[in-house]
Amino acid sequence: MAAYSRAQLLLLFSSVSLCGFVSVLGLKAASGPAEPPNPPVHRVVDPPAKDAPAPAAAGASQPRRATGWKLSEEEACREDLTRLCPKHTWTNNLAVLECLQDRKEEIDIAPDCNHLLWNYKLNLTTDPKFESVAMEICKSTIAEIKECNEVERGRGYLVSCLVDHRVNISEYQCNQYITKMTSIIFSDYRLICGFMDKCKEDINNLRCGSINTGHKDVHSQGEVIACLEKALVREVEQQDHARPIKEECQKAILRVAELSSDDFHLDRHLYFSCRDDRERFCQNIQAGEGKVYKCLFNHKFEESMSEKCRDALTTRQKLISQDYRVSYSLAKACKLDLRKQRCSLDTSLPRAREARLSYLLLCLEAAVHRGRPVSGECQGEMLDYRRMLMEDFSLSPEIVLHCRTEIEAQCSGLHRKGRTLHCLMRIGRGDRNTAIDSVCQNALQTLIQSADPGGDYRIDRALNEACESVIQTACKHIRNGDPMILSCLMEHLYTEKMVEDCEHRLLELQYFISRDWKLDPILYKKCQADAARLCHTHGWNETSELMPPGAVFSCLYRHAYRTEEQGRRVKPGKQLSRDCKVEVQRILHQRALDVKLDPELQKRCMTDLGKWCSEKTDAGQELECLQDHLEDLVPGCRDVVGNLTELESEDIQIDALLIRACEPVIQAHCHDVADNQIDTGDLMECLVQNKHQKEMNDKCVVGVTHFQLIQMKDFRFSYKFKMACKEDVLRLCPNIKKKVDVVICLSTTVRNDTLQEAREQRVSLKCRKQLRVEELEMSEDIRLEPELYEPCKSDISRLCPNVAFGNAQMIECLKEQKKQLSQRCHQRLFRLQEVEMSDPELDYQLMRVCKQMIKRFCTEADARNVLQCLKQNKNSELMDPKCKQMITKRQITQNTDYRLNPVLRKACRADIPKFCQSILSKASEDSELEGQVIACLKLKYADQRLSSDCEDQIRVILQESALDYRLDRQLQMHCSEEISRLCAEEAAAQEQTGQVEECLKVNLLKIKQEACKKEVLNMLKESKADIFVDPVLHTACALDLKHHCAAIPPGRGRQMSCLMEALQDKRVRLQPECKKRLQDRIDMWSYAAKVAPAEGFSDLAVQVMTSPSKNYILFMIALSVCVLFLVGLLCGRITKRVTRELKDR
């Protein structure tokens, strides 16, 4: 080669120099003219008689003359020559020799002819005059080639130099001369000067000489060199070096392989093994410059390739792996680049290491990745040999040596097209539940780095074939061979476009790429400067114990998501560049698809994955499983899973499977936040808020809900909540970790400050706002309320087995089945309802069902008064029926216990303990009073003994319950059977307008149960106090009230008394319906007075004041008092006279 220095030339020549290249055509002898090598040349003569071949056998004729001797004239070869060689070659000994030596000697050429050819070639290689002939024929060429012009003459160095530079020889005669002589010499290892001396002992030890066929001296002994080459390869692949080849022989073997690298004819073993295959696959490929080798390499795994040729090609490739110079095309193409990139100047490494193919690839790949110029021709050759390494694992001696057990046990019979390598990758991933030896794992990682399939997926033939259809459909917009193809395939992992075989091959490769950040070329290109600045990394092909490849990416993503912490802003120099952060996000998205793509996670969680998640094999299930068992994980695994979950809370797009499932709802409702470069939790918040939109599918709902459930385990998992409230948590709720406990702690603090009307809220404004968001999200699913969910689990399975958790449906189901709940569940549900009634925004079902009505009627109402506002507009014609039904449900709930009605509780805070203390003393803190306190207040309302604020609220309750019996808890509880028996039709009406109450009043005499009868009598008593409490009567007398009682204020029975007086006044004409209803009420009150006499003076006074004969009764009472007084005056002195003596004392 042109680059060799004089010293290198001498060294190489001394190892395998071709001593005495002599041609019968190029030798000038005293006895006559020489024979030309080709017809155009006529000045070369035959050798003298002493150099003619010795008799080969009995049948071999002697040369008939000393000059002009021709091989074609010898009887031993005449028949073979006539049969095998064209006639025009007979006059040229060199052409005859070339023709005959390329035949299979056992089949085509007679033994005597073989012997004759061998002696002839041996004589050619021992003539000392060959160099002078070469000087004459190649005179101008020698002058052009500086290295050859300067070599010492007379020692055979000139010929070696010409052989090394034969590709640069432009002179036709010299080129033909050197080329043909080279082919002659390489036909037999014994003709290569020095080779026999250096390798004789190894040939004997390895018994490579046993290939000789008995006593015959065959003219082609390439098998001997092939035997030595296989032994050299085998020595590298085996740990047991029973018969190591001497170093000088090793060099000689590799040198012979190097010198035969341009023309496959020179590798005699490969030539004879692949002659037919060459005709089949490479017929139109011209020999020279290693072109036939490359063509055969490309067809190595074709079905029609013969096994003998495939083995010979594999041996050749293994030699290339040991010394890249054995590949003519690679050595030539990358010669200048190797020198430019200083890939052969590391004096600390042995020479053999520098020649290794892997070392060359790593060095040049490092230059490419750093953006340094490497010629396109060299990169093309590198691509071919990277593909070669990925196709055939046996070309990597470390794989053969360290992975032998795994290959024999798991991957036998998969040799072709990279299948064995992928099988080993699959074992390395742990897909076969079989542990792989760490040394084998490291060998695989080293091979992947050398081949660098991340740079061009086509290098991995198994992946390329498996994913061809996916690439053509899903990634057709990306240029063929672009590194983004792999990223595109990862984006379509677990989608409909992905095929199973491609999925397996892709994950197997990505497993190893993910363990070295440099193997992702796009990531390395965008982040190498950041990695060097922030993570102190070295070059592409250099490693550091302080910062191993797997730790670099962890360093990068920590800097990518580093935000303001504890009030300190991150310095600009400590932040990642924008391009690098985008790539870090891309890698995190890919890793979320499979836990095995996260080296740190797999390493620390291997035990927990086997313990808790062995059955979770679907996409994304393993990470979800680890998150579900977060409290049960070992500390190291818990930290990794916790950090990853915290990272997801900041950028949920890392969870690629979730984002893919939620694509429709993101496009419809969250595209604004999804397009943000920095997420900061906005996208997940948007998904939660739109969790029940029509675009939301089941997979997305499950994924969003799961993430919400995971967030409850640690408040740090809610990024926005953490950032808004971290200072408040540290100050007010220290040592609390669970999010639900933190929310309760902060909510309690806010509520106490509000109730106590504190001058300043202890919880910051930004935290209060985010706290409200968290509370609203928790109200949507009972599972997000662990304090309620845990005690109610058994009730849920028993009472609501087919009810969905989302949309607060499960909570609503438990409310409807409240009577049948277990005590603990009932208590927790009561507490929840108490909170919801005081803050209706937390009532998810109410806010969802009445969302539009709130916008219509209550836009100006305070959030805590929304339910009150809805109740006031309940009977509006514009009210949505579903919302009206929901309002009624909440009214029923409120009337079961005064504590569930915060407005009533506040208005009657003095009246309740004053009048209803006996009920309160018997009550349980966490269970309903079943309307007893409200019933108590109703009676006091009828007695007109309540405070004005409390009276107003009770009047509202009376008016509401008068229209719908279900709002009167005591009535519904005691009269349910009577209603079913007497008023079933009225109760079944869709719209309740007081008809059930009217039915009970009318059928008062038919009511059998005393408790129910008492409730009906109480209704009658209450209606006497306020006509609004009697909707039927009020409707019938509405016009009369307007005409006759307009000036009289409502309440305290005033309007009812006005109507009674009007009824008795004959001058007043009431409406017939009003008159009839009033008369009915008078009869009912009379019956009530008989059935339920006054229980005390207060009841008696009320009955008198509300009686139609009130004036008459009062007159008679006054008259009785006067008569009694007069009797006392008149009769008192008579009955008891006092003596004067007593008076005068």
XYZ file of C-alpha atoms in Angstrom, residues 214-783:
570
model
C -0.333 -39.036 0.143
C 2.818 -38.973 -1.994
C 1.356 -36.529 -4.487
C 2.539 -32.943 -4.531
C -0.558 -31.051 -5.490
C 0.003 -27.666 -7.059
C -2.671 -25.913 -4.869
C -2.358 -26.177 -1.123
C -4.639 -23.329 -0.005
C -6.186 -25.803 2.418
C -3.090 -25.552 4.615
C -3.450 -21.796 4.986
C -7.185 -22.247 5.502
C -6.417 -24.709 8.297
C -4.102 -22.196 9.956
C -6.652 -19.396 9.561
C -9.364 -21.476 11.228
C -6.983 -22.368 14.030
C -6.175 -18.671 14.521
C -9.861 -17.802 14.676
C -10.594 -20.712 16.991
C -7.828 -19.634 19.355
C -9.450 -16.228 19.818
C -12.885 -17.758 20.361
C -11.803 -20.318 22.976
C -10.475 -19.796 26.450
C -8.478 -23.001 26.451
C -5.375 -22.292 24.349
C -4.075 -25.850 24.243
C -2.025 -25.250 21.094
C -1.455 -21.508 20.734
C -0.147 -20.282 17.413
C 3.149 -18.450 17.637
C 2.903 -14.688 17.282
C 5.154 -14.565 14.207
C 2.995 -17.193 12.505
C -0.132 -15.265 13.436
C 1.313 -12.202 11.760
C 2.280 -14.262 8.742
C -1.242 -15.692 8.441
C -2.837 -12.246 8.630
C -0.268 -10.855 6.212
C -1.080 -13.552 3.656
C -4.762 -12.822 4.107
C -4.061 -9.120 3.650
C -2.047 -9.648 0.470
C -4.831 -11.798 -0.958
C -7.528 -9.261 -0.074
C -7.902 -7.631 -3.462
C -8.388 -10.715 -5.650
C -10.323 -13.667 -4.372
C -8.286 -15.937 -6.684
C -5.386 -15.481 -4.277
C -7.281 -17.102 -1.407
C -7.039 -20.578 -2.901
C -9.269 -22.292 -0.345
C -12.026 -19.714 -0.701
C -11.586 -19.648 -4.470
C -12.128 -23.383 -4.861
C -14.927 -23.425 -2.256
C -16.843 -20.574 -3.908
C -16.201 -20.974 -7.630
C -19.711 -22.174 -8.352
C -21.270 -19.611 -5.994
C -19.259 -16.867 -7.668
C -20.763 -17.884 -11.006
C -24.213 -18.013 -9.454
C -24.218 -14.725 -7.531
C -21.338 -12.603 -8.835
C -20.922 -13.575 -12.444
C -20.729 -10.003 -13.661
C -18.434 -8.785 -10.887
C -14.887 -8.251 -12.115
C -12.124 -9.661 -9.919
C -9.879 -7.213 -8.119
C -10.168 -4.591 -5.380
C -12.033 -7.053 -3.190
C -15.228 -6.731 -5.224
C -15.881 -10.468 -5.465
C -15.371 -10.853 -1.720
C -17.948 -8.155 -1.016
C -20.415 -9.626 -3.462
C -20.115 -13.062 -1.875
C -20.398 -11.560 1.622
C -23.689 -9.933 0.610
C -25.071 -13.295 -0.542
C -23.666 -15.306 2.334
C -27.044 -16.212 3.810
C -28.841 -16.935 0.560
C -30.512 -20.321 0.602
C -28.659 -21.431 -2.521
C -25.230 -20.537 -1.121
C -23.194 -23.707 -0.552
C -22.214 -24.494 3.033
C -18.556 -24.915 2.033
C -18.445 -21.431 0.550
C -20.382 -19.973 3.493
C -17.830 -21.450 5.922
C -14.921 -20.088 3.903
C -16.524 -16.645 3.781
C -17.160 -16.734 7.534
C -13.494 -17.546 8.184
C -12.483 -14.644 5.977
C -14.838 -12.309 7.829
C -13.466 -13.442 11.165
C -9.972 -12.570 9.993
C -11.266 -9.134 9.007
C -12.629 -8.777 12.533
C -9.122 -9.412 13.852
C -7.374 -7.188 11.320
C -9.315 -4.717 9.207
C -6.484 -4.728 6.606
C -7.635 -8.194 5.510
C -10.478 -6.237 3.845
C -8.938 -4.549 0.840
C -11.860 -2.192 0.226
C -12.145 -1.085 3.859
C -8.410 -0.530 4.279
C -8.219 1.444 1.051
C -11.346 3.538 1.623
C -10.504 4.470 5.213
C -6.737 4.774 4.939
C -6.620 8.569 4.952
C -9.449 8.866 7.479
C -7.662 6.570 9.923
C -4.604 8.750 9.703
C -6.609 11.982 9.925
C -8.595 10.828 12.952
C -5.434 9.463 14.618
C -6.963 6.014 14.996
C -3.576 4.220 14.948
C -1.498 6.444 17.211
C -2.376 5.120 20.658
C 0.963 3.787 21.805
C -0.516 2.396 25.008
C -2.444 -0.224 23.033
C -0.890 -3.283 21.426
C -0.659 -3.276 17.670
C -3.102 -6.166 17.399
C -5.761 -4.116 19.210
C -5.366 -1.202 16.813
C -5.940 -3.506 13.864
C -9.186 -4.912 15.277
C -12.228 -4.081 13.196
C -14.173 -3.061 16.294
C -11.452 -0.574 17.265
C -11.477 0.949 13.801
C -15.272 1.212 13.748
C -15.425 2.776 17.214
C -12.748 5.295 16.372
C -14.296 6.358 13.080
C -17.851 6.299 14.463
C -16.683 8.614 17.247
C -15.412 11.004 14.594
C -18.712 10.854 12.690
C -20.758 11.441 15.847
C -18.594 14.411 16.772
C -19.228 15.939 13.369
C -15.699 15.464 12.081
C -15.279 14.806 8.350
C -15.083 11.155 7.333
C -15.192 10.388 3.628
C -18.374 9.003 2.193
C -16.501 6.053 0.702
C -15.152 5.106 4.127
C -18.564 5.513 5.770
C -20.047 3.250 3.107
C -17.462 0.553 3.869
C -18.075 0.969 7.611
C -21.792 0.496 7.015
C -21.160 -2.785 5.200
C -19.019 -4.180 7.983
C -21.338 -2.952 10.750
C -24.100 -4.857 8.971
C -21.790 -7.852 8.746
C -21.234 -7.854 12.525
C -24.989 -7.687 13.180
C -25.788 -10.471 10.729
C -23.367 -13.073 12.040
C -22.614 -13.281 15.752
C -19.698 -15.655 15.096
C -17.687 -12.754 13.680
C -17.432 -11.357 17.219
C -15.053 -13.615 19.133
C -16.211 -12.191 22.482
C -19.769 -13.310 21.746
C -18.639 -16.791 20.744
C -16.382 -17.039 23.788
C -18.643 -15.628 26.507
C -22.122 -16.491 25.223
C -21.463 -20.097 24.230
C -23.709 -21.526 26.969
C -26.654 -19.279 26.106
C -26.301 -19.968 22.393
C -26.223 -23.735 22.853
C -29.096 -23.774 25.338
C -31.440 -21.164 23.891
C -30.380 -20.039 20.428
C -29.125 -23.043 18.524
C -30.154 -23.318 14.881
C -30.726 -19.571 14.446
C -27.381 -18.706 12.907
C -28.510 -16.811 9.850
C -29.515 -13.182 9.312
C -28.790 -11.962 12.827
C -31.353 -14.218 14.474
C -28.887 -15.660 16.983
C -27.844 -12.199 18.053
C -31.456 -11.166 18.567
C -32.090 -14.363 20.476
C -29.245 -13.405 22.826
C -30.698 -9.909 23.095
C -34.042 -11.408 24.052
C -32.398 -13.436 26.805
C -30.524 -10.322 27.900
C -33.859 -8.488 28.213
C -35.159 -11.278 30.405
C -37.998 -12.191 28.034
C -37.315 -15.902 28.461
C -37.120 -15.878 32.256
C -33.522 -17.037 31.967
C -30.648 -15.074 33.459
C -27.804 -14.183 31.144
C -24.200 -14.158 32.280
C -22.931 -10.630 32.925
C -19.847 -11.226 30.758
C -22.090 -12.232 27.846
C -24.278 -9.184 28.502
C -21.218 -6.934 28.334
C -20.082 -8.629 25.126
C -23.481 -7.932 23.567
C -23.338 -4.308 24.686
C -19.848 -3.933 23.192
C -20.974 -5.449 19.906
C -23.973 -3.105 19.703
C -21.672 -0.154 20.297
C -19.276 -1.333 17.584
C -22.035 -1.981 15.040
C -23.999 1.138 16.108
C -27.377 0.060 14.624
C -28.976 3.166 16.112
C -27.320 5.189 13.377
C -28.909 3.151 10.586
C -31.538 0.513 11.280
C -30.678 -1.268 8.008
C -27.532 -2.600 9.676
C -29.764 -4.900 11.721
C -31.046 -7.258 9.049
C -33.406 -9.093 11.408
C -35.009 -5.807 12.438
C -35.076 -4.497 8.894
C -36.900 -7.541 7.544
C -39.318 -7.732 10.494
C -40.233 -4.037 10.340
C -40.241 -3.471 6.590
C -44.029 -3.280 6.313
C -44.308 -0.950 9.326
C -41.645 1.376 7.940
C -43.365 1.531 4.560
C -46.694 2.496 6.126
C -45.962 4.394 9.340
C -42.530 5.883 8.596
C -42.591 6.388 4.851
C -42.134 10.148 5.291
C -38.644 9.612 6.763
C -35.621 9.162 4.530
C -34.469 5.569 4.255
C -31.639 4.871 6.691
C -32.317 7.975 8.802
C -31.814 7.443 12.580
C -35.329 8.803 13.122
C -36.723 5.567 11.693
C -36.097 3.822 15.014
C -37.774 6.652 16.873
C -40.730 6.457 14.485
C -41.036 2.725 15.097
C -41.029 3.342 18.853
C -43.815 5.903 18.446
C -45.926 3.236 16.746
C -45.117 0.524 19.273
C -48.309 -1.193 20.528
C -50.402 0.462 17.804
C -52.437 -1.148 15.049
C -49.696 -0.454 12.519
C -47.103 -2.435 14.472
C -46.618 -6.133 13.743
C -45.622 -8.600 16.441
C -42.273 -9.686 14.976
C -41.181 -6.075 14.508
C -42.250 -5.277 18.047
C -40.019 -8.020 19.473
C -36.975 -7.148 17.358
C -37.367 -3.453 18.118
C -37.583 -3.907 21.891
C -34.623 -6.283 21.856
C -32.449 -3.701 20.148
C -33.766 -0.737 22.123
C -32.979 -2.566 25.370
C -29.268 -2.282 24.621
C -29.429 1.161 23.023
C -31.138 2.485 26.146
C -28.199 1.406 28.283
C -25.763 3.710 26.551
C -26.952 7.184 25.687
C -24.334 7.477 22.935
C -26.011 4.733 20.908
C -28.924 7.058 20.114
C -27.242 9.279 17.502
C -29.844 12.039 17.628
C -29.675 12.275 21.414
C -25.875 12.270 21.312
C -25.733 14.950 18.632
C -28.088 17.305 20.456
C -26.801 16.660 23.984
C -23.067 15.973 23.756
C -22.177 19.556 24.688
C -24.648 19.560 27.596
C -23.410 16.175 28.777
C -19.805 17.338 28.741
C -20.720 20.556 30.592
C -23.142 19.158 33.161
C -22.311 15.466 33.449
C -18.538 15.521 32.754
C -18.664 12.934 29.988
C -15.801 11.917 27.723
C -15.602 11.046 24.031
C -18.006 8.800 22.140
C -15.794 5.715 22.440
C -14.479 6.513 25.915
C -15.953 5.520 29.257
C -15.564 6.704 32.839
C -16.125 4.828 36.068
C -17.406 8.023 37.698
C -19.972 8.584 34.932
C -20.844 5.280 33.200
C -22.945 5.479 30.016
C -26.139 4.478 31.811
C -25.776 7.291 34.350
C -25.367 10.047 31.772
C -28.991 10.029 30.705
C -30.139 10.152 34.339
C -27.958 13.216 34.745
C -29.470 14.809 31.648
C -33.085 14.308 32.605
C -32.473 15.606 36.130
C -31.240 18.828 34.575
C -34.064 18.794 32.013
C -36.733 18.878 34.717
C -34.914 20.946 37.326
C -37.203 23.811 38.318
C -37.199 26.472 40.981
C -36.694 24.766 44.309
C -36.991 26.348 47.724
C -36.997 29.813 46.252
C -33.692 29.441 44.432
C -33.640 29.875 40.693
C -31.542 27.453 38.666
C -28.504 29.086 37.130
C -28.585 29.392 33.309
C -25.352 27.418 33.048
C -26.995 24.478 34.798
C -29.904 24.199 32.372
C -30.139 21.981 29.319
C -30.344 23.495 25.880
C -33.778 23.436 24.309
C -32.810 20.922 21.611
C -31.329 18.569 24.177
C -34.394 18.777 26.410
C -36.627 17.851 23.474
C -34.516 14.744 22.873
C -34.515 13.840 26.570
C -38.305 14.053 26.528
C -38.408 11.832 23.442
C -36.308 9.168 25.167
C -38.430 9.350 28.308
C -41.563 8.877 26.189
C -40.010 5.766 24.666
C -38.894 4.361 28.004
C -42.378 4.686 29.411
C -43.521 2.053 26.916
C -41.525 -0.710 28.631
C -39.871 -0.763 32.066
C -36.969 -2.745 30.621
C -35.986 0.280 28.568
C -35.213 2.094 31.819
C -31.931 0.548 33.061
C -32.106 2.060 36.538
C -35.709 0.968 37.025
C -35.087 -2.599 35.892
C -31.925 -2.898 37.957
C -33.478 -1.758 41.225
C -36.926 -3.273 40.729
C -36.066 -6.729 39.396
C -37.150 -8.431 42.628
C -40.351 -6.406 42.970
C -41.292 -6.992 39.350
C -41.100 -10.726 39.936
C -42.909 -10.526 43.271
C -45.792 -8.207 42.436
C -46.022 -7.909 38.657
C -45.169 -11.312 37.184
C -48.599 -11.572 35.538
C -48.613 -7.995 34.209
C -47.243 -8.534 30.726
C -49.232 -6.099 28.588
C -47.848 -2.769 27.470
C -47.357 -0.327 30.333
C -48.793 -2.673 32.954
C -45.515 -3.325 34.760
C -44.948 0.320 35.662
C -48.573 0.729 36.683
C -48.215 -2.370 38.850
C -45.108 -0.973 40.549
C -46.930 2.304 41.168
C -49.902 0.421 42.633
C -47.571 -1.404 45.058
C -45.456 1.651 45.823
C -45.685 1.171 49.602
C -44.661 -2.491 49.303
C -41.542 -1.939 47.177
C -38.003 -2.190 48.477
C -36.531 1.269 49.231
C -34.318 1.459 46.139
C -37.139 0.530 43.783
C -39.586 2.781 45.620
C -37.286 5.757 45.114
C -36.877 5.111 41.387
C -40.617 4.568 40.794
C -41.411 7.595 42.944
C -39.011 9.816 41.014
C -40.407 8.609 37.698
C -43.982 9.192 38.851
C -43.045 12.655 40.074
C -41.524 13.311 36.676
C -44.697 12.129 34.939
C -46.759 14.506 37.058
C -44.749 17.394 35.628
C -44.871 16.094 32.062
C -47.559 13.481 31.558
C -46.565 13.238 27.901
C -43.771 10.986 29.138
C -46.488 8.358 29.484
C -46.695 7.724 25.753
C -49.349 4.995 26.040
C -51.678 7.302 27.971
C -51.173 10.181 25.562
C -51.813 7.858 22.638
C -55.050 6.600 24.221
C -56.181 10.155 25.007
C -55.372 11.626 21.604
C -59.032 12.337 20.636
C -59.866 14.257 23.817
C -56.521 16.090 23.696
C -57.223 17.250 20.166
C -60.759 18.269 21.061
C -60.254 19.921 24.453
C -56.576 20.121 25.451
C -54.661 20.948 22.284
C -53.598 24.335 23.645
C -51.777 22.918 26.669
C -50.564 19.851 24.747
C -48.665 22.091 22.335
C -46.739 23.771 25.140
C -43.032 23.047 25.183
C -43.161 22.783 28.987
C -46.148 20.913 30.430
C -45.942 21.577 34.215
C -49.009 19.423 34.882
C -51.480 21.402 32.758
C -52.250 18.549 30.364
C -53.191 16.069 33.090
C -55.353 18.690 34.763
C -57.130 19.265 31.450
C -57.655 15.523 30.948
C -59.147 15.197 34.429
C -61.494 18.115 33.819
C -62.643 16.572 30.517
C -62.690 13.037 31.816
C -66.312 12.472 30.842
C -66.467 14.178 27.477
C -67.834 12.200 24.562
C -64.366 12.041 22.963
C -63.002 10.254 26.020
C -62.555 6.507 25.492
C -62.283 3.736 28.073
C -58.493 3.398 27.822
C -57.979 7.082 28.440
C -60.408 7.120 31.378
C -58.653 4.145 32.960
C -55.232 5.720 32.440
C -56.214 9.118 33.821
C -57.981 7.570 36.806
C -54.999 5.337 37.527
C -52.705 8.327 37.559
C -55.097 10.141 39.880
C -55.053 7.154 42.227
C -51.263 7.049 42.168
C -51.154 10.767 42.965
C -53.010 10.062 46.210
C -50.013 8.106 47.511
C -47.745 11.149 47.700
C -48.543 14.830 47.257
C -45.265 15.196 45.303
C -46.911 13.192 42.500
C -49.204 16.180 41.796
C -46.809 18.646 40.266
C -49.013 21.751 40.340
C -50.197 21.002 43.870
C -46.631 20.377 45.016
C -45.319 23.613 43.512
C -48.246 25.701 44.818
C -48.357 24.278 48.345
C -44.912 22.917 49.209
C -44.151 25.800 51.593
C -47.600 25.558 53.218
C -47.178 21.804 53.655
C -43.778 22.203 55.300
C -45.184 24.857 57.637
C -48.666 23.543 58.438
C -48.594 19.813 57.684
C -45.042 18.573 58.366
C -44.306 14.854 58.220
C -47.456 14.211 56.171
C -46.775 12.434 52.896
C -50.031 11.079 51.493
C -51.801 13.549 49.290
C -55.235 12.896 50.751
C -53.908 13.612 54.246
C -52.223 16.779 53.027
C -55.459 17.913 51.351
C -57.445 17.218 54.530
C -54.871 19.036 56.632
C -54.835 22.135 54.435
C -58.623 22.092 53.884
C -59.225 21.902 57.624
C -56.889 24.835 58.160
C -58.712 26.893 55.514
C -62.131 25.970 56.947
C -61.154 26.825 60.505
C -59.708 30.163 59.445
C -62.911 30.937 57.551
C -65.250 29.946 60.387
C -63.224 31.835 62.942
C -63.105 34.828 60.606
C -59.358 35.050 61.007
C -57.751 38.290 59.931
C -55.340 36.443 57.662
C -55.554 32.984 56.108
C -52.672 30.735 57.092
C -52.788 28.922 53.720
C -51.429 31.018 50.866
C -53.726 32.176 48.087
C -52.013 30.167 45.326
C -52.208 27.057 47.490
C -55.890 27.639 48.263
C -56.645 27.871 44.553
C -54.829 24.640 43.760
C -56.318 22.996 46.847
C -59.753 23.707 45.443
C -58.755 21.989 42.160
C -57.527 18.938 44.052
C -60.703 18.745 46.152
C -62.878 18.936 43.050
C -60.865 16.178 41.348
C -61.108 13.943 44.410
C -64.890 14.304 44.527
C -65.253 12.602 41.145
C -64.206 9.102 42.185
C -64.643 7.419 45.562
C -61.265 5.747 45.113
